[in-house]
Coordinates of C-alpha atoms in Angstrom, one line a residue:
M1 CA -0.3 0.0 0.1
R2 CA 1.0 3.1 -1.0
N3 CA 1.1 6.3 1.3
T4 CA 1.5 10.1 0.2
L5 CA 0.9 12.9 2.1
I6 CA 0.8 16.4 -0.1
L7 CA 1.6 19.4 1.8
C8 CA 5.1 20.5 1.9
G9 CA 7.8 19.3 3.3
F10 CA 10.7 17.2 1.2
I11 CA 10.5 13.3 -0.1
K12 CA 12.7 10.8 2.0
R13 CA 12.8 7.2 0.7
S14 CA 12.5 4.3 3.1
A15 CA 12.6 0.4 2.8
G16 CA 9.3 0.1 0.4
F17 CA 7.6 3.0 0.9
A18 CA 8.6 7.0 -0.3
F19 CA 6.7 9.3 2.0
M20 CA 6.6 12.9 2.7
V21 CA 8.3 13.9 5.7
L22 CA 5.9 17.1 7.3
I23 CA 5.6 19.3 9.9
I24 CA 2.3 20.0 10.8
T25 CA 1.2 22.5 13.6
S26 CA -2.9 22.6 14.9
E27 CA -2.9 25.6 12.4
A28 CA -2.1 23.4 9.4
L29 CA -4.7 21.3 9.7
K30 CA -7.9 23.5 10.5
A31 CA -9.9 22.2 7.4
Q32 CA -11.1 26.0 6.5
T33 CA -9.9 29.7 7.8
P34 CA -13.1 31.9 9.1
P35 CA -14.5 34.0 6.9
P36 CA -14.4 37.6 6.9
S37 CA -17.0 39.5 8.7
P38 CA -19.8 41.7 7.1
L39 CA -17.6 44.6 5.5
T40 CA -19.5 48.0 6.1
L41 CA -18.0 50.6 3.9
Y42 CA -18.6 55.1 3.5
S43 CA -18.5 56.5 0.6
N44 CA -15.3 58.2 -0.2
K45 CA -16.1 60.1 -3.0
V46 CA -19.8 61.4 -3.9
T47 CA -20.5 65.1 -5.6
Y48 CA -23.4 66.0 -8.3
L49 CA -24.0 67.7 -11.1
S50 CA -26.3 70.4 -12.6
S51 CA -27.4 71.3 -16.0
N52 CA -28.3 75.0 -14.7
T53 CA -24.8 75.4 -13.8
P54 CA -22.7 72.9 -17.1
T55 CA -19.1 74.4 -16.1
T56 CA -19.4 74.5 -11.7
P57 CA -17.5 72.3 -10.1
I58 CA -19.6 71.6 -7.2
G59 CA -16.5 70.1 -5.6
G60 CA -18.5 67.0 -3.3
T61 CA -18.1 69.3 -0.4
G62 CA -21.9 69.5 0.5
T63 CA -23.7 68.1 3.3
T64 CA -26.5 67.3 0.4
F65 CA -26.5 65.5 -3.2
F66 CA -29.7 65.6 -5.7
V67 CA -31.2 63.4 -8.2
G68 CA -33.2 64.3 -10.5
R69 CA -35.4 67.2 -12.5
E70 CA -35.5 71.0 -10.4
S71 CA -38.6 73.1 -11.4
T72 CA -37.9 76.0 -9.9
F73 CA -40.4 79.2 -10.1
V74 CA -38.9 82.7 -11.3
F75 CA -41.4 85.8 -10.0
G76 CA -42.3 87.9 -13.0
G77 CA -40.6 85.4 -15.3
P78 CA -41.0 81.5 -16.5
S79 CA -39.9 78.3 -14.0
I80 CA -36.6 77.8 -14.3
N81 CA -36.2 73.4 -14.7
F82 CA -33.0 71.9 -15.0
N83 CA -31.3 68.1 -14.5
Y84 CA -29.3 67.0 -11.2
R85 CA -26.8 64.3 -12.0
S86 CA -24.8 62.2 -8.6
L87 CA -21.7 60.9 -8.8
L88 CA -20.8 57.9 -5.9
Q89 CA -18.0 55.5 -5.2
F90 CA -16.5 53.4 -2.7
N91 CA -13.3 52.6 -2.3
L92 CA -13.0 48.0 -2.6
A93 CA -9.8 47.5 -2.6
D94 CA -9.8 45.4 0.6
I95 CA -11.7 43.0 -0.8
H96 CA -9.5 40.4 -2.6
P97 CA -10.3 39.9 -6.2
S98 CA -11.2 35.9 -5.8
A99 CA -14.0 37.1 -3.2
I100 CA -17.6 35.9 -3.8
I101 CA -20.3 38.8 -3.0
T102 CA -23.1 37.1 -1.6
S103 CA -24.9 40.6 -0.5
A104 CA -24.3 44.4 -1.7
T105 CA -26.6 46.5 -0.6
L106 CA -26.3 50.7 -0.9
T107 CA -27.9 52.6 1.7
L108 CA -29.0 56.5 0.6
T109 CA -30.5 58.2 3.5
R110 CA -33.4 60.8 2.2
S111 CA -33.0 64.8 3.1
G112 CA -35.6 66.1 1.1
G113 CA -37.4 66.1 -2.5
V114 CA -40.5 65.5 -4.4
N115 CA -42.6 63.7 -6.3
P116 CA -42.5 59.6 -7.3
M117 CA -39.9 59.0 -9.2
Q118 CA -37.4 56.2 -10.5
I119 CA -33.6 56.6 -9.9
I120 CA -30.9 54.6 -12.0
F121 CA -27.7 53.8 -11.2
A122 CA -25.5 53.4 -14.1
R123 CA -21.9 52.1 -13.8
A124 CA -19.2 55.1 -14.8
A125 CA -16.9 54.4 -17.8
T126 CA -14.4 56.3 -16.8
A127 CA -12.5 57.6 -13.4
W128 CA -13.5 61.4 -12.2
A129 CA -12.9 63.9 -9.5
E130 CA -15.1 65.7 -6.6
S131 CA -13.1 68.6 -7.8
T132 CA -13.7 68.8 -11.0
A133 CA -16.5 67.1 -12.7
T134 CA -19.1 69.3 -13.7
W135 CA -22.4 68.6 -16.1
N136 CA -20.4 69.4 -19.4
N137 CA -17.6 66.6 -18.6
Q138 CA -19.1 64.3 -16.7
P139 CA -18.1 60.9 -17.0
A140 CA -19.4 58.3 -19.5
Y141 CA -21.6 56.1 -18.0
Q142 CA -22.4 52.6 -19.0
S143 CA -26.1 52.1 -20.6
T144 CA -25.8 48.6 -20.4
D145 CA -26.3 46.5 -16.8
E146 CA -28.2 49.2 -15.0
I147 CA -30.2 49.3 -12.0
S148 CA -32.8 51.1 -12.0
I149 CA -35.1 51.3 -8.6
T150 CA -38.2 53.3 -7.5
A151 CA -37.2 55.7 -4.7
P152 CA -39.3 56.0 -1.5
T153 CA -40.8 58.8 -0.1
T154 CA -39.7 57.8 3.0
S155 CA -35.6 58.0 4.8
I156 CA -34.2 54.9 3.4
L157 CA -33.4 54.2 0.1
T158 CA -31.7 50.5 -0.4
V159 CA -30.3 49.3 -3.2
D160 CA -29.4 45.6 -4.4
V161 CA -25.8 46.2 -5.9
K162 CA -24.8 42.5 -5.6
S163 CA -23.8 42.0 -9.2
H164 CA -22.2 45.5 -9.9
I165 CA -19.9 45.3 -7.0
Q166 CA -18.8 41.3 -8.0
K167 CA -17.9 42.9 -11.1
M168 CA -15.9 45.9 -9.4
V169 CA -14.1 43.4 -7.4
S170 CA -13.5 40.9 -9.9
G171 CA -11.9 42.6 -12.3
V172 CA -15.0 42.7 -15.0
Y173 CA -15.5 46.0 -14.6
I174 CA -13.4 49.1 -13.3
N175 CA -14.9 50.4 -10.1
N176 CA -15.4 54.0 -11.2
G177 CA -18.9 53.8 -9.3
W178 CA -22.0 54.6 -10.4
V179 CA -23.6 58.2 -12.4
L180 CA -26.7 58.2 -10.5
R181 CA -30.1 60.1 -13.0
G182 CA -33.7 60.0 -13.3
S183 CA -35.1 57.8 -15.2
T184 CA -37.3 61.2 -17.4
E185 CA -34.7 64.2 -17.8
S186 CA -37.2 65.9 -19.3
G187 CA -41.0 67.9 -18.5
T188 CA -41.5 70.9 -15.9
T189 CA -42.1 69.1 -13.6
G190 CA -40.2 68.7 -10.4
V191 CA -39.5 65.5 -9.4
N192 CA -36.4 64.7 -6.9
R193 CA -34.8 63.2 -4.3
H194 CA -31.9 65.2 -1.9
Y195 CA -29.5 62.9 0.3
Y196 CA -26.9 63.2 2.8
S197 CA -23.5 62.8 1.4
D198 CA -20.5 61.9 3.1
H199 CA -19.4 65.3 4.5
Y200 CA -23.2 64.8 6.0
S201 CA -22.0 65.2 10.2
V202 CA -24.5 62.3 11.3
A203 CA -22.1 59.2 10.2
A204 CA -25.1 56.5 10.1
S205 CA -27.3 58.6 7.6
R206 CA -24.1 58.9 5.4
P207 CA -24.1 56.7 1.7
R208 CA -23.0 53.6 2.9
L209 CA -22.7 50.3 1.4
D210 CA -22.8 46.9 3.4
I211 CA -21.3 43.7 2.1
T212 CA -20.7 39.7 2.8
Y213 CA -18.3 37.7 1.1
Y214 CA -16.2 34.9 1.2
I215 CA -12.7 33.7 -0.2
P216 CA -13.8 30.6 -2.3
M217 CA -13.0 27.2 -0.6
S218 CA -10.1 25.6 -2.2
V219 CA -7.4 22.1 -1.9
A220 CA -4.3 23.3 0.1
S221 CA -2.9 19.7 0.3
A222 CA -3.8 16.2 0.7
A223 CA -2.8 12.6 2.3
I224 CA -3.5 10.3 -0.7
T225 CA -3.0 6.3 0.4
H226 CA -3.3 4.6 -3.1
S227 CA -4.5 1.5 -3.2
S228 CA -2.3 -1.9 -2.8
G229 CA -3.3 -3.1 -5.9
S230 CA -5.4 -2.4 -8.3
S231 CA -8.7 -4.5 -7.8
I232 CA -7.8 -4.4 -3.7
S233 CA -10.3 -1.2 -1.6
D234 CA -7.5 -0.2 0.3
G235 CA -6.9 3.3 -0.6
S236 CA -7.8 6.5 0.6
I237 CA -8.2 10.7 0.4
S238 CA -7.8 13.1 3.5
P239 CA -7.8 16.8 2.0
I240 CA -6.7 20.2 4.2
L241 CA -9.1 22.4 2.8
A242 CA -9.0 26.6 2.9
N243 CA -11.1 29.5 2.9
G244 CA -14.6 28.9 2.1
P245 CA -17.7 30.7 3.3
G246 CA -18.0 29.7 7.3
G247 CA -21.1 27.8 9.0
T248 CA -21.4 24.2 9.3
Y249 CA -20.4 22.0 6.7
T250 CA -21.0 19.0 5.1
Y251 CA -19.2 16.2 3.2
R252 CA -20.2 13.7 0.3
W253 CA -18.0 12.1 -1.5
Y254 CA -18.8 10.6 -5.0
N255 CA -17.1 7.8 -7.5
S256 CA -16.8 8.0 -11.5
A257 CA -20.2 6.9 -12.2
G258 CA -21.5 9.7 -9.7
T259 CA -22.4 7.2 -6.7
L260 CA -22.7 9.0 -3.8
L261 CA -20.5 6.9 -1.4
S262 CA -21.6 6.2 1.8
T263 CA -19.1 8.3 4.1
S264 CA -19.5 10.1 7.4
A265 CA -21.1 13.2 6.2
S266 CA -19.0 15.7 8.8
T267 CA -15.7 14.7 7.8
P268 CA -13.9 15.1 4.1
N269 CA -11.9 12.2 4.4
L270 CA -12.3 8.8 2.3
S271 CA -11.5 5.7 3.2
N272 CA -11.7 2.0 1.6
V273 CA -11.8 2.4 -2.0
S274 CA -9.6 1.3 -4.9
S275 CA -7.5 3.1 -7.9
G276 CA -9.7 5.5 -9.8
W277 CA -11.2 9.1 -9.5
Y278 CA -13.3 10.4 -6.4
G279 CA -15.0 13.7 -6.5
L280 CA -15.4 15.8 -3.0
Q281 CA -18.8 18.4 -2.8
V282 CA -18.9 20.0 0.2
T283 CA -22.0 22.5 0.9
S284 CA -22.5 25.0 3.4
S285 CA -25.2 26.2 5.8
V286 CA -24.6 29.7 5.1
A287 CA -26.9 30.8 3.0
G288 CA -26.3 31.6 -0.7
T289 CA -23.2 30.2 -1.0
D290 CA -22.2 27.7 -3.7
P291 CA -21.2 23.8 -3.4
F292 CA -17.3 23.4 -3.4
Y293 CA -16.6 20.4 -5.6
Y294 CA -12.9 18.9 -6.2
A295 CA -11.7 15.4 -7.4
F296 CA -8.5 13.4 -6.9
L297 CA -6.8 10.2 -8.6
I298 CA -6.3 7.0 -6.6
G299 CA -3.7 4.8 -8.1
A300 CA -2.8 1.4 -7.6
N301 CA 0.7 0.3 -6.2
C302 CA 2.8 -1.6 -8.8
S303 CA 0.2 -1.7 -11.3
E304 CA -0.7 1.0 -14.5
V305 CA -4.4 1.2 -14.4
P306 CA -6.4 2.9 -17.1
I307 CA -8.9 6.4 -15.6
E308 CA -11.2 8.1 -17.5
F309 CA -11.9 11.6 -16.3
N310 CA -15.6 12.3 -17.5
P311 CA -16.9 14.4 -14.8
G312 CA -19.2 17.0 -16.3
P313 CA -19.9 20.2 -14.7
N314 CA -19.4 20.4 -11.5
Y315 CA -15.3 19.4 -11.6
I316 CA -15.0 20.9 -14.7
D317 CA -14.9 24.6 -15.2
D318 CA -15.1 26.1 -19.1
A319 CA -16.3 29.7 -20.5
V320 CA -15.9 31.7 -23.6
L321 CA -14.2 34.6 -23.1
S322 CA -16.6 36.8 -25.9
G323 CA -14.2 39.0 -28.1
P324 CA -14.1 42.7 -27.9
S325 CA -15.3 43.8 -31.2
F326 CA -19.4 44.6 -29.8
S327 CA -18.7 46.9 -26.1
T328 CA -21.6 44.6 -24.7
Q329 CA -19.8 40.9 -25.2
A330 CA -16.6 41.9 -23.8
Y331 CA -18.4 42.3 -20.6
D332 CA -20.4 39.6 -20.5
N333 CA -20.1 35.7 -18.8
Y334 CA -20.1 33.0 -21.3
G335 CA -19.7 30.2 -18.2
T336 CA -22.7 27.7 -18.6
E337 CA -23.8 27.6 -22.3
S338 CA -24.9 24.2 -22.9
S339 CA -26.7 24.7 -26.1
E340 CA -23.7 25.9 -27.5
S341 CA -19.8 25.1 -27.4
A342 CA -17.9 26.4 -24.0
L343 CA -14.8 26.0 -26.5
D344 CA -15.4 28.0 -28.6
M345 CA -12.8 30.3 -31.0
V346 CA -14.5 32.4 -33.5
F347 CA -13.2 35.6 -35.1
F348 CA -15.5 37.6 -37.2
G349 CA -12.7 39.9 -38.4
S350 CA -11.0 42.9 -36.5
P351 CA -10.8 43.2 -33.3
T352 CA -13.0 40.0 -31.9
E353 CA -11.1 37.5 -30.5
N354 CA -12.8 35.2 -29.2
R355 CA -11.0 32.3 -26.8
T356 CA -11.3 29.9 -23.8
L357 CA -11.2 29.1 -20.2
I358 CA -10.7 24.6 -19.4
R359 CA -10.0 24.0 -15.7
F360 CA -10.3 19.9 -14.6
R361 CA -10.8 20.4 -10.9
L362 CA -8.5 17.4 -9.9
W363 CA -5.6 17.2 -7.7
V364 CA -3.1 14.3 -8.6
D365 CA -0.6 12.9 -6.5
P366 CA 3.3 14.3 -7.4
L367 CA 4.1 10.9 -6.8
L368 CA 2.0 9.5 -9.3
D369 CA 3.6 8.4 -12.7
I370 CA 1.8 9.5 -15.3
T371 CA 2.6 7.5 -18.8
E372 CA -1.0 9.0 -20.4
S373 CA -2.9 11.9 -20.9
E374 CA -5.2 12.2 -23.2
F375 CA -7.4 15.5 -23.3
V376 CA -10.4 14.3 -25.6
L377 CA -12.8 16.9 -27.6
K378 CA -16.1 16.5 -29.2
G379 CA -16.6 18.8 -32.6
F380 CA -19.3 21.3 -32.6
D381 CA -20.4 23.0 -35.7
N382 CA -17.3 24.1 -37.0
S383 CA -18.7 25.2 -40.0
N384 CA -15.7 27.0 -41.6
S385 CA -13.6 26.2 -44.2
R386 CA -10.1 28.8 -43.3
S387 CA -7.1 28.2 -41.4
N388 CA -8.0 27.4 -37.7
V389 CA -5.2 25.7 -36.2
A390 CA -5.3 26.4 -32.4
R391 CA -3.4 26.0 -28.9
L392 CA -3.7 25.3 -25.5
K393 CA -1.9 27.5 -22.7
R394 CA -1.0 27.2 -19.0
V395 CA -3.3 30.0 -17.2
T396 CA -1.1 31.3 -14.3
T397 CA -4.0 33.5 -12.0
N398 CA -7.2 32.0 -10.8
W399 CA -10.7 32.8 -12.2
H400 CA -14.7 32.1 -11.6
E401 CA -16.5 30.2 -13.8
N402 CA -19.5 32.3 -13.6
I403 CA -17.6 35.8 -13.1
V404 CA -14.5 35.6 -15.3
T405 CA -15.4 37.9 -18.7
H406 CA -12.9 38.8 -21.8
S407 CA -12.4 41.8 -20.3
S408 CA -10.8 40.5 -17.1
M409 CA -8.9 38.1 -18.5
P410 CA -6.6 35.6 -16.3
G411 CA -2.6 35.6 -17.3
S412 CA -1.3 32.6 -19.4
S413 CA 2.4 31.5 -19.9
S414 CA 3.5 30.1 -22.6
D415 CA 6.0 28.0 -21.4
I416 CA 3.8 25.0 -22.3
L417 CA 2.3 25.3 -25.0
V418 CA 0.4 22.2 -26.9
N419 CA -0.9 23.2 -30.6
I420 CA -3.9 21.8 -31.7
P421 CA -4.3 21.0 -35.8
E422 CA -6.9 22.7 -37.5
M423 CA -10.5 21.1 -38.0
T424 CA -10.8 18.3 -40.5
S425 CA -14.7 18.1 -39.9
M426 CA -17.5 20.0 -38.5
T427 CA -17.6 17.2 -35.4
E428 CA -14.2 15.6 -35.3
T429 CA -13.1 14.8 -32.2
K430 CA -9.7 15.5 -31.2
S431 CA -7.3 13.7 -28.8
I432 CA -4.5 15.9 -27.6
N433 CA -1.7 14.5 -25.9
I434 CA -1.6 17.3 -22.3
I435 CA 1.2 15.2 -20.2
D436 CA 3.4 17.8 -19.5
F437 CA 0.5 20.1 -18.1
W438 CA -0.5 17.6 -15.6
E439 CA 3.5 16.8 -15.0
Y440 CA 3.7 20.7 -13.8
W441 CA 0.7 20.3 -11.9
K442 CA 0.8 17.6 -10.2
Q443 CA 4.1 19.2 -8.6
N444 CA 2.0 22.7 -8.9
N445 CA -1.3 21.5 -7.7
T446 CA -2.7 24.4 -5.9
S447 CA -1.8 26.3 -8.9
N448 CA -3.5 24.8 -11.3
Y449 CA -5.6 27.0 -13.7
G450 CA -6.5 25.8 -16.8
F451 CA -6.0 26.2 -20.5
L452 CA -6.3 28.9 -22.1
F453 CA -7.7 27.4 -25.5
E454 CA -6.5 30.1 -28.1
L455 CA -6.5 30.4 -32.5
Q456 CA -2.6 30.6 -32.9
L457 CA -3.6 33.5 -35.5
Y458 CA -5.7 36.7 -35.0
N459 CA -5.7 37.9 -38.8
G460 CA -9.3 39.8 -39.2
I461 CA -10.5 35.9 -41.1
H462 CA -13.4 33.9 -40.1
A463 CA -11.7 31.0 -38.3
A464 CA -13.1 28.8 -35.3
Q465 CA -12.4 25.7 -33.4
R466 CA -15.6 24.6 -31.5
Y467 CA -16.4 21.6 -29.3
H468 CA -18.6 20.7 -26.8
S469 CA -18.8 21.7 -22.7
S470 CA -19.0 19.9 -19.9
D471 CA -22.1 21.3 -20.0
V472 CA -23.7 18.5 -22.6
A473 CA -24.5 14.7 -21.3
A474 CA -21.2 12.4 -21.0
G475 CA -20.6 11.2 -24.4
N476 CA -19.8 15.2 -25.7
R477 CA -18.6 16.8 -22.9
P478 CA -14.5 17.1 -22.7
K479 CA -12.7 14.2 -20.6
I480 CA -8.7 13.1 -20.0
N481 CA -8.5 9.5 -20.7
F482 CA -5.3 9.1 -17.8
K483 CA -3.1 5.8 -17.1
V484 CA -1.1 5.8 -14.1
G485 CA 1.2 4.2 -12.5
I486 CA 2.8 4.2 -8.3
Y487 CA 5.7 1.9 -8.0
S488 CA 7.3 1.0 -4.8
S489 CA 10.6 -0.8 -4.3
E490 CA 8.3 -3.6 -3.6
C491 CA 7.3 -3.8 -6.5
F492 CA 10.7 -4.9 -7.7
S493 CA 12.1 -7.3 -4.9
S494 CA 12.6 -9.6 -7.6
Y495 CA 14.2 -9.7 -11.5
S496 CA 11.6 -9.7 -14.5
A497 CA 11.8 -12.8 -16.3
A498 CA 12.5 -12.6 -20.1
K499 CA 9.2 -14.4 -22.0
R500 CA 9.2 -17.0 -25.3
K501 CA 5.8 -14.3 -26.4
L502 CA 5.1 -10.7 -25.5
D503 CA 2.0 -10.3 -23.6
G504 CA 0.0 -7.5 -22.0
G505 CA 2.4 -7.0 -18.9
Y506 CA 5.5 -5.0 -18.5
S507 CA 8.0 -4.5 -16.1
V508 CA 8.7 -0.7 -15.0
V509 CA 12.3 0.6 -14.8
V510 CA 13.0 2.1 -11.5
D511 CA 15.9 4.7 -10.6
G512 CA 17.0 4.6 -13.8
K513 CA 17.5 0.5 -14.0
L514 CA 15.9 -2.4 -15.6
K515 CA 16.5 -6.2 -13.8
F516 CA 15.6 -8.7 -15.7
T517 CA 16.2 -12.5 -15.7
M518 CA 17.1 -15.3 -18.3
N519 CA 17.5 -19.3 -18.2
E520 CA 20.6 -19.9 -20.2
E521 CA 20.2 -24.2 -20.3
Y522 CA 23.4 -25.1 -22.1
Q523 CA 27.0 -24.6 -20.6
L524 CA 29.1 -21.7 -22.4
S525 CA 32.5 -20.2 -22.2
A526 CA 32.8 -17.7 -19.7
S527 CA 34.4 -15.5 -22.6
K528 CA 30.6 -15.6 -23.8
Y529 CA 28.2 -12.7 -24.0
L530 CA 24.9 -12.4 -23.8
P531 CA 23.3 -10.9 -27.4
F532 CA 20.2 -8.4 -26.7
K533 CA 18.6 -5.0 -28.8
I534 CA 16.6 -2.5 -27.1
Y535 CA 13.8 -1.7 -29.6
D536 CA 11.7 1.6 -29.3
K537 CA 7.9 1.4 -30.2
N538 CA 8.8 2.3 -33.9
Q539 CA 11.3 -0.8 -33.9
V540 CA 14.6 1.6 -34.1
I541 CA 17.5 -0.4 -32.0
M542 CA 18.5 2.1 -29.5
E543 CA 21.0 -0.2 -27.7
G544 CA 22.7 -3.6 -28.2
S545 CA 25.1 -6.2 -27.5
D546 CA 26.4 -9.3 -30.2
I547 CA 27.7 -12.5 -28.7
S548 CA 31.3 -11.0 -28.7
G549 CA 29.9 -8.2 -26.3
V550 CA 30.4 -5.2 -29.0
M551 CA 28.2 -2.5 -28.1
L552 CA 25.8 -0.8 -30.0
N553 CA 26.2 2.7 -28.5
G554 CA 29.0 1.5 -26.1
S555 CA 26.5 3.4 -23.5
I556 CA 26.3 0.0 -20.5
P557 CA 28.9 -2.9 -20.2
P558 CA 28.5 -5.8 -22.1
L559 CA 26.5 -8.3 -20.2
P560 CA 28.1 -11.8 -19.8
L561 CA 26.6 -14.9 -19.6
R562 CA 26.7 -17.7 -17.4
F563 CA 25.5 -21.5 -17.3
N564 CA 21.6 -21.7 -15.6
D565 CA 19.9 -18.6 -14.1
N566 CA 21.3 -15.4 -15.1
R567 CA 20.5 -11.5 -13.5
W568 CA 21.3 -8.6 -15.1
E569 CA 20.9 -5.0 -14.5
I570 CA 20.7 -2.2 -17.1
N571 CA 21.5 1.3 -16.8
I572 CA 18.9 2.4 -19.1
S573 CA 19.2 6.0 -17.9
S574 CA 22.6 6.0 -19.8
I575 CA 21.5 4.9 -23.4
P576 CA 20.9 8.2 -25.8
G577 CA 17.6 8.9 -26.6
M578 CA 16.1 6.4 -24.3
I579 CA 12.4 8.8 -23.4
V580 CA 10.8 8.8 -19.8
G581 CA 7.6 8.3 -19.7
E582 CA 7.7 5.2 -23.1
Y583 CA 7.8 1.7 -23.7
Y584 CA 10.3 -0.4 -25.5
T585 CA 11.2 -4.4 -25.9
L586 CA 14.4 -5.9 -24.8
E587 CA 14.9 -8.5 -26.8
L588 CA 17.5 -11.7 -25.9
L589 CA 19.0 -14.6 -28.1
N590 CA 19.8 -17.8 -26.0
S591 CA 23.0 -20.3 -26.6
K592 CA 19.9 -22.2 -29.0
G593 CA 19.8 -19.4 -30.8
E594 CA 16.1 -18.3 -29.4
K595 CA 14.5 -15.4 -28.7
R596 CA 13.3 -14.1 -25.0
Y597 CA 11.6 -10.9 -24.9
L598 CA 10.8 -8.7 -22.2
R599 CA 8.6 -4.9 -22.6
F600 CA 9.2 -2.3 -20.3
L601 CA 7.7 1.5 -19.4
Y602 CA 11.7 3.4 -18.7
N603 CA 9.9 5.2 -16.1
S604 CA 12.5 7.1 -14.3

């Protein structure tokens, strides 16, 4: 049975096992850090603008601000009708960009005003200053995603601004605050509201923003015990979780078939399972919070096991980042597309540059050997004939599926880059080797932010690769076909015997050494050597030796042949051109000219 604790520290090998040496304090073992308390902010910037004095800045020094239409009677002359708008902003810098906003309520206290009215809260598109803002140079505002609310005749106006605050915090919108205006700015009747500003003497009556939020839960580390055999149920997973909304947590585990396993709901630990993948769901008693999902791989000691990771939307994040040719789409989120693809790079002409993010919420033991990792994508309506070569890049910063947009695209790196050939049919299935990504992520599990999927070239033509997303049926959604192995020294206590015929079995090279044996039935001169050849998967000879001990490359000493049982050790790591993770075939020749074979995996 293989035990691997993944937290911090260094790898130490002892007889039979490889394990992590850890210093774990009581703080490190806390399942979650406490969530932040509700946050109350008071406005740091507020002023109003008047069309009656369009070039005069008010300066934001008064104790009140105004919204709406004013109608002023002038004795002996006509009434003067003009409009007020106000600018209002809060400093959100203390809220972490990854925070999930569960509520955000803006409160204004009325000091006056007449007649029923609607107030529009529109996001300011540009920065502004209290000392210089006037009606004629007021900041532009976004006419989409506005909040419209009926201003009550009572003293308090409360506005649900959760959606705006979430986007401001996460970087979808730049926080320039709001432009407040009346829904109708024409007519001869006074329709307005007066509210106390940040300069009013009573602090409780100043503009206030009450926010509750939490930092999303994550896996800080995991202790994984791999199964002692491919059909033995003695594997376990013990994750340590960080952050989250607080409250009382309920833990549920599911297997690859989606079956709920019988485990304690009060602990995140899973035990007595065989090799495969298992998904954890964590729900909080705090209202308005989302469940947390993460999956883990369990291998089998001394075995390579295939694992199909096809979990569906709970354990896959994917979102289209619609390009900036349409100003609204650049700020729109497409994280739950099921009727169309969430893997969709479409180019309709400058400057549209659609991209896609995809992340598998999967923890992989750093000591788990990955010999295969094929990313399978099902084509969807690729109805263009122009070049559409794409690529996968490693994402370097965190993102949230239901919040991220093109305007808040996370950073990415080309240090790991996989090119994806152009589509050959509308519904082509792609199988992409992404083993290099997982080799990186298994050593950096907490930095698994997934892939950025983009075209290689954005040059003004219509080109696309489109695939089904995780939100569709199992047969079409993205998946990964893994082959993984876990090997301790106990797997290699004996030498592997060469066989007359190859079968499905294989040996594994550990620490660069291949150990094997062949029984020689005839007495030979001590000067004779074992003839052998090592072939790669393309039948290219990587190294070999004849009966006189003459080597093809001279990378290893010739192997002396003795009567009866012979045991040899070949230093595979010294042979030029050998590739870790590849399978090879050793061909031997006994004294009668009979061939014997041994298939092996160059593991490390």
